[in-house]
PDB file of C-alpha atoms in Angstrom:
ATOM      1  CA  UNK A   5     -14.524  13.261 -24.271  1.00  0.00           C
ATOM      2  CA  UNK A   6     -11.602  11.216 -24.548  1.00  0.00           C
ATOM      3  CA  UNK A   7      -9.721  13.514 -26.660  1.00  0.00           C
ATOM      4  CA  UNK A   8     -10.710  16.856 -24.811  1.00  0.00           C
ATOM      5  CA  UNK A   9      -8.521  15.495 -22.027  1.00  0.00           C
ATOM      6  CA  UNK A  10      -5.638  14.387 -24.503  1.00  0.00           C
ATOM      7  CA  UNK A  11      -4.599  18.057 -24.153  1.00  0.00           C
ATOM      8  CA  UNK A  12      -1.754  17.820 -21.338  1.00  0.00           C
ATOM      9  CA  UNK A  13      -2.515  21.142 -20.558  1.00  0.00           C
ATOM     10  CA  UNK A  14      -6.387  20.492 -19.699  1.00  0.00           C
ATOM     11  CA  UNK A  15      -5.606  17.334 -18.010  1.00  0.00           C
ATOM     12  CA  UNK A  16      -3.224  19.252 -15.779  1.00  0.00           C
ATOM     13  CA  UNK A  17      -6.201  21.781 -14.613  1.00  0.00           C
ATOM     14  CA  UNK A  18      -8.505  19.000 -14.500  1.00  0.00           C
ATOM     15  CA  UNK A  19      -5.788  16.819 -12.139  1.00  0.00           C
ATOM     16  CA  UNK A  20      -5.560  20.107  -9.786  1.00  0.00           C
ATOM     17  CA  UNK A  21      -9.032  20.399  -9.449  1.00  0.00           C
ATOM     18  CA  UNK A  22     -10.259  16.790  -8.866  1.00  0.00           C
ATOM     19  CA  UNK A  23      -7.271  14.736  -7.343  1.00  0.00           C
ATOM     20  CA  UNK A  24      -7.628  15.995  -3.648  1.00  0.00           C
ATOM     21  CA  UNK A  25     -11.565  15.439  -3.726  1.00  0.00           C
ATOM     22  CA  UNK A  26     -10.901  11.617  -4.772  1.00  0.00           C
ATOM     23  CA  UNK A  27      -8.228  10.890  -1.989  1.00  0.00           C
ATOM     24  CA  UNK A  28     -10.809  12.546   0.717  1.00  0.00           C
ATOM     25  CA  UNK A  29     -13.394  10.072  -0.660  1.00  0.00           C
ATOM     26  CA  UNK A  30     -10.905   7.647  -0.976  1.00  0.00           C
ATOM     27  CA  UNK A  31     -10.435   8.101   3.047  1.00  0.00           C
ATOM     28  CA  UNK A  32     -14.312   8.195   3.627  1.00  0.00           C
ATOM     29  CA  UNK A  33     -14.818   4.885   2.257  1.00  0.00           C
ATOM     30  CA  UNK A  34     -11.739   3.365   3.885  1.00  0.00           C
ATOM     31  CA  UNK A  35     -13.002   4.124   7.279  1.00  0.00           C
ATOM     32  CA  UNK A  36     -16.647   3.086   6.641  1.00  0.00           C
ATOM     33  CA  UNK A  37     -14.826  -0.253   5.234  1.00  0.00           C
ATOM     34  CA  UNK A  38     -12.774  -0.812   7.976  1.00  0.00           C
ATOM     35  CA  UNK A  39     -16.251  -0.422  10.152  1.00  0.00           C
ATOM     36  CA  UNK A  40     -18.040  -2.707   7.977  1.00  0.00           C
ATOM     37  CA  UNK A  41     -14.668  -5.113   7.938  1.00  0.00           C
ATOM     38  CA  UNK A  42     -14.112  -5.400  11.526  1.00  0.00           C
ATOM     39  CA  UNK A  43     -17.394  -4.704  13.410  1.00  0.00           C
ATOM     40  CA  UNK A  44     -20.061  -5.819  11.132  1.00  0.00           C
ATOM     41  CA  UNK A  45     -18.650  -8.963   9.210  1.00  0.00           C
ATOM     42  CA  UNK A  46     -18.814 -12.467  10.827  1.00  0.00           C
ATOM     43  CA  UNK A  47     -15.932 -14.656  10.736  1.00  0.00           C
ATOM     44  CA  UNK A  48     -16.248 -17.591   8.293  1.00  0.00           C
ATOM     45  CA  UNK A  49     -17.254 -20.835   9.453  1.00  0.00           C
ATOM     46  CA  UNK A  50     -13.897 -22.464   7.861  1.00  0.00           C
ATOM     47  CA  UNK A  51     -11.464 -19.728   7.763  1.00  0.00           C
ATOM     48  CA  UNK A  52     -12.489 -18.106  11.204  1.00  0.00           C
ATOM     49  CA  UNK A  53     -11.362 -14.446  11.462  1.00  0.00           C
ATOM     50  CA  UNK A  54      -8.545 -14.738   8.735  1.00  0.00           C
ATOM     51  CA  UNK A  55     -11.567 -13.852   6.406  1.00  0.00           C
ATOM     52  CA  UNK A  56     -11.020 -10.365   7.138  1.00  0.00           C
ATOM     53  CA  UNK A  57      -7.843 -10.343   4.911  1.00  0.00           C
ATOM     54  CA  UNK A  58     -10.371 -10.954   2.165  1.00  0.00           C
ATOM     55  CA  UNK A  59     -11.319  -7.365   2.557  1.00  0.00           C
ATOM     56  CA  UNK A  60      -7.708  -6.291   1.405  1.00  0.00           C
ATOM     57  CA  UNK A  61      -6.478  -9.156  -0.304  1.00  0.00           C
ATOM     58  CA  UNK A  62      -9.278  -9.341  -3.048  1.00  0.00           C
ATOM     59  CA  UNK A  63      -9.445  -5.828  -3.969  1.00  0.00           C
ATOM     60  CA  UNK A  64      -5.681  -5.500  -4.178  1.00  0.00           C
ATOM     61  CA  UNK A  65      -5.783  -8.525  -6.721  1.00  0.00           C
ATOM     62  CA  UNK A  66      -8.537  -6.794  -8.940  1.00  0.00           C
ATOM     63  CA  UNK A  67      -6.768  -3.705  -9.136  1.00  0.00           C
ATOM     64  CA  UNK A  68      -3.240  -5.613 -10.049  1.00  0.00           C
ATOM     65  CA  UNK A  69      -5.340  -7.183 -12.926  1.00  0.00           C
ATOM     66  CA  UNK A  70      -7.232  -3.896 -13.636  1.00  0.00           C
ATOM     67  CA  UNK A  71      -4.186  -1.375 -13.799  1.00  0.00           C
ATOM     68  CA  UNK A  72      -2.476  -4.125 -15.746  1.00  0.00           C
ATOM     69  CA  UNK A  73      -5.366  -4.315 -18.463  1.00  0.00           C
ATOM     70  CA  UNK A  74      -5.549  -0.627 -18.535  1.00  0.00           C
ATOM     71  CA  UNK A  75      -1.892  -0.419 -19.433  1.00  0.00           C
ATOM     72  CA  UNK A  76      -2.218  -2.682 -22.099  1.00  0.00           C
ATOM     73  CA  UNK A  77      -4.823  -0.943 -23.576  1.00  0.00           C
ATOM     74  CA  UNK A  78      -2.693   2.225 -23.442  1.00  0.00           C
ATOM     75  CA  UNK A  79       0.238   0.498 -24.866  1.00  0.00           C
ATOM     76  CA  UNK A  80      -1.847  -0.300 -27.778  1.00  0.00           C
ATOM     77  CA  UNK A  81      -3.283   2.702 -28.297  1.00  0.00           C
ATOM     78  CA  UNK A  82       0.564   3.954 -28.268  1.00  0.00           C
ATOM     79  CA  UNK A  83       1.693   1.716 -30.434  1.00  0.00           C
ATOM     80  CA  UNK A  84      -1.180   2.321 -33.045  1.00  0.00           C
ATOM     81  CA  UNK A  85      -1.728   5.986 -32.267  1.00  0.00           C
ATOM     82  CA  UNK A  86       1.650   6.693 -30.879  1.00  0.00           C
ATOM     83  CA  UNK A  87      -0.123   9.317 -28.398  1.00  0.00           C
ATOM     84  CA  UNK A  88       1.853  10.416 -25.722  1.00  0.00           C
ATOM     85  CA  UNK A  89      -0.735  10.441 -23.430  1.00  0.00           C
ATOM     86  CA  UNK A  90      -1.105   6.801 -23.620  1.00  0.00           C
ATOM     87  CA  UNK A  91       2.711   6.323 -22.840  1.00  0.00           C
ATOM     88  CA  UNK A  92       1.906   8.797 -19.866  1.00  0.00           C
ATOM     89  CA  UNK A  93      -0.786   6.747 -18.415  1.00  0.00           C
ATOM     90  CA  UNK A  94       1.303   3.475 -19.047  1.00  0.00           C
ATOM     91  CA  UNK A  95       4.230   5.008 -17.120  1.00  0.00           C
ATOM     92  CA  UNK A  96       2.297   6.355 -14.102  1.00  0.00           C
ATOM     93  CA  UNK A  97       0.204   3.274 -13.647  1.00  0.00           C
ATOM     94  CA  UNK A  98       2.812   0.638 -13.571  1.00  0.00           C
ATOM     95  CA  UNK A  99       4.262   1.643  -9.829  1.00  0.00           C
ATOM     96  CA  UNK A 100       0.650   1.578  -8.660  1.00  0.00           C
ATOM     97  CA  UNK A 101       0.034  -1.683 -10.437  1.00  0.00           C
ATOM     98  CA  UNK A 102       3.025  -3.267  -8.676  1.00  0.00           C
ATOM     99  CA  UNK A 103       2.415  -1.737  -5.412  1.00  0.00           C
ATOM    100  CA  UNK A 104      -1.152  -3.706  -5.465  1.00  0.00           C
ATOM    101  CA  UNK A 105       0.206  -6.886  -6.893  1.00  0.00           C
ATOM    102  CA  UNK A 106       3.119  -6.710  -3.803  1.00  0.00           C
ATOM    103  CA  UNK A 107       0.072  -6.343  -1.705  1.00  0.00           C
ATOM    104  CA  UNK A 108      -1.947  -9.332  -3.200  1.00  0.00           C
ATOM    105  CA  UNK A 109       1.149 -11.410  -2.795  1.00  0.00           C
ATOM    106  CA  UNK A 110       1.802 -10.737   0.833  1.00  0.00           C
ATOM    107  CA  UNK A 111      -1.501 -10.952   2.154  1.00  0.00           C
ATOM    108  CA  UNK A 112      -2.271 -13.909   0.406  1.00  0.00           C
ATOM    109  CA  UNK A 113       0.959 -15.641   1.775  1.00  0.00           C
ATOM    110  CA  UNK A 114      -0.105 -14.413   5.332  1.00  0.00           C
ATOM    111  CA  UNK A 115      -3.947 -15.681   4.633  1.00  0.00           C
ATOM    112  CA  UNK A 116      -2.394 -18.929   3.471  1.00  0.00           C
ATOM    113  CA  UNK A 117      -0.323 -19.477   6.279  1.00  0.00           C
ATOM    114  CA  UNK A 118      -3.167 -20.424   8.649  1.00  0.00           C
ATOM    115  CA  UNK A 119      -5.419 -21.628   6.173  1.00  0.00           C
ATOM    116  CA  UNK A 120      -3.158 -24.067   4.034  1.00  0.00           C
ATOM    117  CA  UNK A 121      -0.428 -24.348   6.553  1.00  0.00           C
ATOM    118  CA  UNK A 122       2.181 -22.420   4.541  1.00  0.00           C
ATOM    119  CA  UNK A 123       3.453 -19.417   3.534  1.00  0.00           C
ATOM    120  CA  UNK A 124       3.681 -19.947  -0.158  1.00  0.00           C
ATOM    121  CA  UNK A 125       3.253 -22.985  -2.610  1.00  0.00           C
ATOM    122  CA  UNK A 126       3.852 -22.915  -6.123  1.00  0.00           C
ATOM    123  CA  UNK A 127       0.213 -23.137  -7.192  1.00  0.00           C
ATOM    124  CA  UNK A 128      -0.965 -21.663 -10.643  1.00  0.00           C
ATOM    125  CA  UNK A 129      -2.906 -18.394  -9.291  1.00  0.00           C
ATOM    126  CA  UNK A 130       0.501 -17.561  -6.829  1.00  0.00           C
ATOM    127  CA  UNK A 131       2.879 -18.248  -9.501  1.00  0.00           C
ATOM    128  CA  UNK A 132       0.908 -16.218 -12.295  1.00  0.00           C
ATOM    129  CA  UNK A 133       0.386 -13.392 -10.142  1.00  0.00           C
ATOM    130  CA  UNK A 134       4.308 -13.633  -9.031  1.00  0.00           C
ATOM    131  CA  UNK A 135       4.565 -13.518 -12.798  1.00  0.00           C
ATOM    132  CA  UNK A 136       2.447 -10.488 -13.341  1.00  0.00           C
ATOM    133  CA  UNK A 137       4.425  -8.901 -10.550  1.00  0.00           C
ATOM    134  CA  UNK A 138       7.494  -9.503 -12.589  1.00  0.00           C
ATOM    135  CA  UNK A 139       6.275  -8.020 -15.658  1.00  0.00           C
ATOM    136  CA  UNK A 140       5.143  -4.598 -13.658  1.00  0.00           C
ATOM    137  CA  UNK A 141       8.476  -4.602 -12.440  1.00  0.00           C
ATOM    138  CA  UNK A 142      10.345  -5.077 -16.026  1.00  0.00           C
ATOM    139  CA  UNK A 143       7.865  -2.334 -17.233  1.00  0.00           C
ATOM    140  CA  UNK A 144       9.074  -0.111 -14.736  1.00  0.00           C
ATOM    141  CA  UNK A 145      12.644  -0.887 -15.452  1.00  0.00           C
ATOM    142  CA  UNK A 146      12.457  -0.389 -19.213  1.00  0.00           C
ATOM    143  CA  UNK A 147      10.728   2.801 -19.262  1.00  0.00           C
ATOM    144  CA  UNK A 148      13.335   4.114 -16.754  1.00  0.00           C
ATOM    145  CA  UNK A 149      16.558   2.548 -18.197  1.00  0.00           C
ATOM    146  CA  UNK A 150      16.571   4.541 -21.239  1.00  0.00           C
ATOM    147  CA  UNK A 151      17.653   8.322 -21.627  1.00  0.00           C
ATOM    148  CA  UNK A 152      15.368   8.360 -24.978  1.00  0.00           C
ATOM    149  CA  UNK A 153      11.664   8.250 -23.081  1.00  0.00           C
ATOM    150  CA  UNK A 154      10.269   7.363 -26.528  1.00  0.00           C
ATOM    151  CA  UNK A 155      12.500   4.350 -26.845  1.00  0.00           C
ATOM    152  CA  UNK A 156      11.651   3.076 -23.249  1.00  0.00           C
ATOM    153  CA  UNK A 157       7.751   3.511 -23.576  1.00  0.00           C
ATOM    154  CA  UNK A 158       7.762   1.740 -26.994  1.00  0.00           C
ATOM    155  CA  UNK A 159       9.696  -1.263 -25.959  1.00  0.00           C
ATOM    156  CA  UNK A 160       7.444  -0.986 -22.433  1.00  0.00           C
ATOM    157  CA  UNK A 161       4.229  -0.956 -25.069  1.00  0.00           C
ATOM    158  CA  UNK A 162       5.542  -4.058 -26.896  1.00  0.00           C
ATOM    159  CA  UNK A 163       6.460  -5.745 -23.331  1.00  0.00           C
ATOM    160  CA  UNK A 164       2.510  -4.967 -21.975  1.00  0.00           C
ATOM    161  CA  UNK A 165       1.002  -5.742 -24.934  1.00  0.00           C
ATOM    162  CA  UNK A 166       2.572  -9.604 -25.020  1.00  0.00           C
ATOM    163  CA  UNK A 167       2.167  -9.753 -21.121  1.00  0.00           C
ATOM    164  CA  UNK A 168      -1.685  -9.598 -21.437  1.00  0.00           C
ATOM    165  CA  UNK A 169      -1.565 -13.366 -22.180  1.00  0.00           C
ATOM    166  CA  UNK A 170      -0.952 -13.607 -18.248  1.00  0.00           C
ATOM    167  CA  UNK A 171      -4.462 -12.107 -17.262  1.00  0.00           C
ATOM    168  CA  UNK A 172      -6.400 -15.090 -18.761  1.00  0.00           C
ATOM    169  CA  UNK A 173      -4.124 -17.448 -16.938  1.00  0.00           C
ATOM    170  CA  UNK A 174      -4.286 -15.729 -13.665  1.00  0.00           C
ATOM    171  CA  UNK A 175      -8.445 -15.193 -13.953  1.00  0.00           C
ATOM    172  CA  UNK A 176      -9.052 -19.060 -15.293  1.00  0.00           C
ATOM    173  CA  UNK A 177      -6.039 -20.699 -13.527  1.00  0.00           C
ATOM    174  CA  UNK A 178      -8.299 -21.817 -10.618  1.00  0.00           C
ATOM    175  CA  UNK A 179     -10.719 -23.698 -13.194  1.00  0.00           C
ATOM    176  CA  UNK A 180      -8.383 -24.635 -15.724  1.00  0.00           C
ATOM    177  CA  UNK A 181      -5.771 -26.490 -13.099  1.00  0.00           C
ATOM    178  CA  UNK A 182      -6.432 -28.120  -9.724  1.00  0.00           C
ATOM    179  CA  UNK A 183      -5.118 -25.512  -7.341  1.00  0.00           C
ATOM    180  CA  UNK A 184      -4.866 -25.038  -3.674  1.00  0.00           C
ATOM    181  CA  UNK A 185      -6.418 -21.719  -4.100  1.00  0.00           C
ATOM    182  CA  UNK A 186      -9.889 -21.297  -4.041  1.00  0.00           C
ATOM    183  CA  UNK A 187     -12.272 -20.647  -7.062  1.00  0.00           C
ATOM    184  CA  UNK A 188     -13.420 -17.295  -7.825  1.00  0.00           C
ATOM    185  CA  UNK A 189     -16.527 -16.297  -5.212  1.00  0.00           C
ATOM    186  CA  UNK A 190     -17.678 -13.573  -7.010  1.00  0.00           C
ATOM    187  CA  UNK A 191     -17.763 -14.591 -10.562  1.00  0.00           C
ATOM    188  CA  UNK A 192     -21.758 -13.818 -11.327  1.00  0.00           C
ATOM    189  CA  UNK A 193     -22.937 -10.543  -9.453  1.00  0.00           C
ATOM    190  CA  UNK A 194     -26.509 -12.775  -9.230  1.00  0.00           C
ATOM    191  CA  UNK A 195     -25.635 -15.070  -7.429  1.00  0.00           C
ATOM    192  CA  UNK A 196     -22.268 -14.636  -5.196  1.00  0.00           C
ATOM    193  CA  UNK A 197     -21.006 -17.488  -3.079  1.00  0.00           C
ATOM    194  CA  UNK A 198     -20.424 -15.355  -0.296  1.00  0.00           C
ATOM    195  CA  UNK A 199     -23.043 -13.786   2.279  1.00  0.00           C
ATOM    196  CA  UNK A 200     -23.982 -10.278   1.982  1.00  0.00           C
ATOM    197  CA  UNK A 201     -22.490  -9.116   5.455  1.00  0.00           C
ATOM    198  CA  UNK A 202     -18.991  -9.989   3.982  1.00  0.00           C
ATOM    199  CA  UNK A 203     -20.036  -8.729   0.377  1.00  0.00           C
ATOM    200  CA  UNK A 204     -20.673  -5.084   1.995  1.00  0.00           C
ATOM    201  CA  UNK A 205     -16.916  -4.539   3.487  1.00  0.00           C
ATOM    202  CA  UNK A 206     -15.518  -5.997   0.260  1.00  0.00           C
ATOM    203  CA  UNK A 207     -17.327  -3.694  -2.072  1.00  0.00           C
ATOM    204  CA  UNK A 208     -16.772  -0.733   0.272  1.00  0.00           C
ATOM    205  CA  UNK A 209     -13.324  -1.366   0.310  1.00  0.00           C
ATOM    206  CA  UNK A 210     -13.171  -2.044  -3.602  1.00  0.00           C
ATOM    207  CA  UNK A 211     -14.565   1.256  -3.661  1.00  0.00           C
ATOM    208  CA  UNK A 212     -11.843   3.457  -1.668  1.00  0.00           C
ATOM    209  CA  UNK A 213      -9.142   1.521  -3.487  1.00  0.00           C
ATOM    210  CA  UNK A 214     -10.446   2.372  -6.532  1.00  0.00           C
ATOM    211  CA  UNK A 215     -10.839   6.396  -5.323  1.00  0.00           C
ATOM    212  CA  UNK A 216      -7.125   5.911  -4.236  1.00  0.00           C
ATOM    213  CA  UNK A 217      -5.497   4.385  -7.494  1.00  0.00           C
ATOM    214  CA  UNK A 218      -7.299   6.994  -9.547  1.00  0.00           C
ATOM    215  CA  UNK A 219      -6.119   9.753  -7.175  1.00  0.00           C
ATOM    216  CA  UNK A 220      -2.585   8.587  -7.246  1.00  0.00           C
ATOM    217  CA  UNK A 221      -2.642   7.896 -10.823  1.00  0.00           C
ATOM    218  CA  UNK A 222      -3.548  11.210 -11.535  1.00  0.00           C
ATOM    219  CA  UNK A 223      -1.025  12.702  -9.421  1.00  0.00           C
ATOM    220  CA  UNK A 224       1.499  10.870 -10.940  1.00  0.00           C
ATOM    221  CA  UNK A 225       0.423  11.684 -14.731  1.00  0.00           C
ATOM    222  CA  UNK A 226       0.705  15.142 -13.736  1.00  0.00           C
ATOM    223  CA  UNK A 227       4.180  14.586 -12.280  1.00  0.00           C
ATOM    224  CA  UNK A 228       5.155  13.006 -15.985  1.00  0.00           C
ATOM    225  CA  UNK A 229       3.541  15.850 -17.872  1.00  0.00           C
ATOM    226  CA  UNK A 230       5.961  18.316 -15.758  1.00  0.00           C
ATOM    227  CA  UNK A 231       8.915  15.950 -16.065  1.00  0.00           C
ATOM    228  CA  UNK A 232       8.677  16.047 -19.784  1.00  0.00           C
ATOM    229  CA  UNK A 233       8.028  19.981 -19.919  1.00  0.00           C
ATOM    230  CA  UNK A 234      11.308  20.266 -17.936  1.00  0.00           C
ATOM    231  CA  UNK A 235      13.294  18.048 -20.363  1.00  0.00           C
ATOM    232  CA  UNK A 236      11.905  20.333 -23.092  1.00  0.00           C
ATOM    233  CA  UNK A 237      13.538  23.331 -21.424  1.00  0.00           C
ATOM    234  CA  UNK A 238      16.543  21.474 -20.921  1.00  0.00           C
ATOM    235  CA  UNK A 239      16.748  20.353 -24.553  1.00  0.00           C
ATOM    236  CA  UNK A 240      16.224  24.017 -26.039  1.00  0.00           C
ATOM    237  CA  UNK A 241      18.977  24.979 -23.498  1.00  0.00           C
ATOM    238  CA  UNK A 242      21.599  22.711 -24.862  1.00  0.00           C
ATOM    239  CA  UNK A 243      20.345  23.276 -28.555  1.00  0.00           C
TER     240      UNK A 243
ATOM    241  CA  UNK B 170     -19.414  -5.001  18.851  1.00  0.00           C
ATOM    242  CA  UNK B 171     -19.282  -9.068  19.592  1.00  0.00           C
ATOM    243  CA  UNK B 172     -17.283  -9.468  16.041  1.00  0.00           C
ATOM    244  CA  UNK B 173     -14.770  -7.356  17.213  1.00  0.00           C
ATOM    245  CA  UNK B 174     -14.372  -8.186  20.380  1.00  0.00           C
ATOM    246  CA  UNK B 175     -14.162 -12.053  19.249  1.00  0.00           C
ATOM    247  CA  UNK B 176     -11.713 -11.095  16.591  1.00  0.00           C
ATOM    248  CA  UNK B 177      -9.293  -9.471  19.294  1.00  0.00           C
ATOM    249  CA  UNK B 178      -9.581 -12.310  21.684  1.00  0.00           C
ATOM    250  CA  UNK B 179      -8.606 -14.703  18.411  1.00  0.00           C
ATOM    251  CA  UNK B 180      -4.809 -14.905  19.018  1.00  0.00           C
ATOM    252  CA  UNK B 181      -2.725 -15.751  16.246  1.00  0.00           C
ATOM    253  CA  UNK B 182      -5.397 -14.889  13.724  1.00  0.00           C
ATOM    254  CA  UNK B 183      -5.847 -11.228  15.171  1.00  0.00           C
ATOM    255  CA  UNK B 184      -1.993 -10.871  14.618  1.00  0.00           C
ATOM    256  CA  UNK B 185      -2.185 -12.284  10.882  1.00  0.00           C
ATOM    257  CA  UNK B 186      -5.073  -9.936  10.165  1.00  0.00           C
ATOM    258  CA  UNK B 187      -3.546  -6.862  11.582  1.00  0.00           C
ATOM    259  CA  UNK B 188      -0.426  -7.608   9.941  1.00  0.00           C
ATOM    260  CA  UNK B 189      -1.671  -7.949   6.497  1.00  0.00           C
ATOM    261  CA  UNK B 190      -4.174  -4.320   7.082  1.00  0.00           C
ATOM    262  CA  UNK B 191      -0.750  -3.000   7.931  1.00  0.00           C
ATOM    263  CA  UNK B 192       1.320  -3.788   5.324  1.00  0.00           C
ATOM    264  CA  UNK B 193      -1.247  -3.038   2.913  1.00  0.00           C
ATOM    265  CA  UNK B 194      -1.600   0.323   4.277  1.00  0.00           C
ATOM    266  CA  UNK B 195       2.361   0.818   4.223  1.00  0.00           C
ATOM    267  CA  UNK B 196       2.499  -0.111   0.891  1.00  0.00           C
ATOM    268  CA  UNK B 197      -0.336   1.886  -0.297  1.00  0.00           C
ATOM    269  CA  UNK B 198       0.564   4.823   2.073  1.00  0.00           C
ATOM    270  CA  UNK B 199       4.281   4.779   0.728  1.00  0.00           C
ATOM    271  CA  UNK B 200       3.214   4.815  -3.279  1.00  0.00           C
ATOM    272  CA  UNK B 201       0.889   8.163  -2.118  1.00  0.00           C
ATOM    273  CA  UNK B 202       3.868   9.804  -0.301  1.00  0.00           C
ATOM    274  CA  UNK B 203       6.597   8.861  -3.102  1.00  0.00           C
ATOM    275  CA  UNK B 204       3.874  10.009  -5.546  1.00  0.00           C
ATOM    276  CA  UNK B 205       3.353  13.041  -3.706  1.00  0.00           C
ATOM    277  CA  UNK B 206       7.235  14.230  -3.335  1.00  0.00           C
ATOM    278  CA  UNK B 207       7.875  13.336  -6.894  1.00  0.00           C
ATOM    279  CA  UNK B 208       5.334  15.949  -7.738  1.00  0.00           C
ATOM    280  CA  UNK B 209       6.050  18.681  -5.429  1.00  0.00           C
ATOM    281  CA  UNK B 210       9.954  18.471  -6.365  1.00  0.00           C
ATOM    282  CA  UNK B 211       9.269  18.653 -10.084  1.00  0.00           C
ATOM    283  CA  UNK B 212       6.481  21.610 -10.009  1.00  0.00           C
ATOM    284  CA  UNK B 213       9.143  23.772  -7.716  1.00  0.00           C
ATOM    285  CA  UNK B 214      11.806  22.676 -10.418  1.00  0.00           C
ATOM    286  CA  UNK B 215       9.521  23.383 -13.413  1.00  0.00           C
ATOM    287  CA  UNK B 216       8.471  26.715 -11.747  1.00  0.00           C
ATOM    288  CA  UNK B 217      12.139  27.815 -11.298  1.00  0.00           C
ATOM    289  CA  UNK B 218      13.197  26.802 -14.858  1.00  0.00           C
ATOM    290  CA  UNK B 219      10.253  28.851 -16.184  1.00  0.00           C
ATOM    291  CA  UNK B 220      11.526  31.735 -14.169  1.00  0.00           C
ATOM    292  CA  UNK B 221      14.802  31.664 -15.518  1.00  0.00           C
ATOM    293  CA  UNK B 222      13.370  31.226 -19.321  1.00  0.00           C
ATOM    294  CA  UNK B 223      11.610  34.407 -19.201  1.00  0.00           C
ATOM    295  CA  UNK B 224      14.315  36.197 -17.569  1.00  0.00           C
ATOM    296  CA  UNK B 225      16.541  35.184 -20.414  1.00  0.00           C
TER     297      UNK B 225
END
């Protein structure tokens, strides 16, 4: 299955066919998610109405971690097997991951003001998430600053694999240290500590973001493949 | 509807929530828009280049 779509041409056809559908699905789930977030979910007994920020903050945070995991796996795959598609997926994912991380930091900061009384604290969870954002920026910078794409991809892969140590720090920082950030509410699906009326919008928004991510990722992969084809034509011309 | 009307009347909290949603959707829209324009531009460039190549 993986090797079937590892063929760039086949992959490009697949993207053209399914990318718009995924985007429409994302929009449908977004509308449903917004309905449940604003019309069908009560305010929290402690946070009040600001709990609604959680419905976008938490999915953004999950995706910032998930996308980085994807990049790290692809980077490892690229280092071991030197498969171009792994490099392409890493390259295409980094800006999307950076966007989700930035959204997480901003929404977290806005949520922090009414809840903690401050926009920012150098808390373990917040700081490690900020470091993740800088790693994403580093990946984008490395991949775009080399004229020889394979060199840029190789260095970015190394950074991505090294940077994976930050993921467990982000995930368990709230358990390892005494942080201002609350511990995970949905660590075990069997007994989440938040009410069903709040879980529903959270999961619908997560599904919407998932479709959005896959849709934009496919589009960016397609752009990257075309860019490489253009580079080959130009290179042959110079030769 | 009761939850929504309470939310609209929540003063400062309403501003914080709306600002969060606006910023997230702006970031995601920009991400989508930039990716879309980049893809379209490259597609055009590639078609042009391949046409020139076949002429040669």
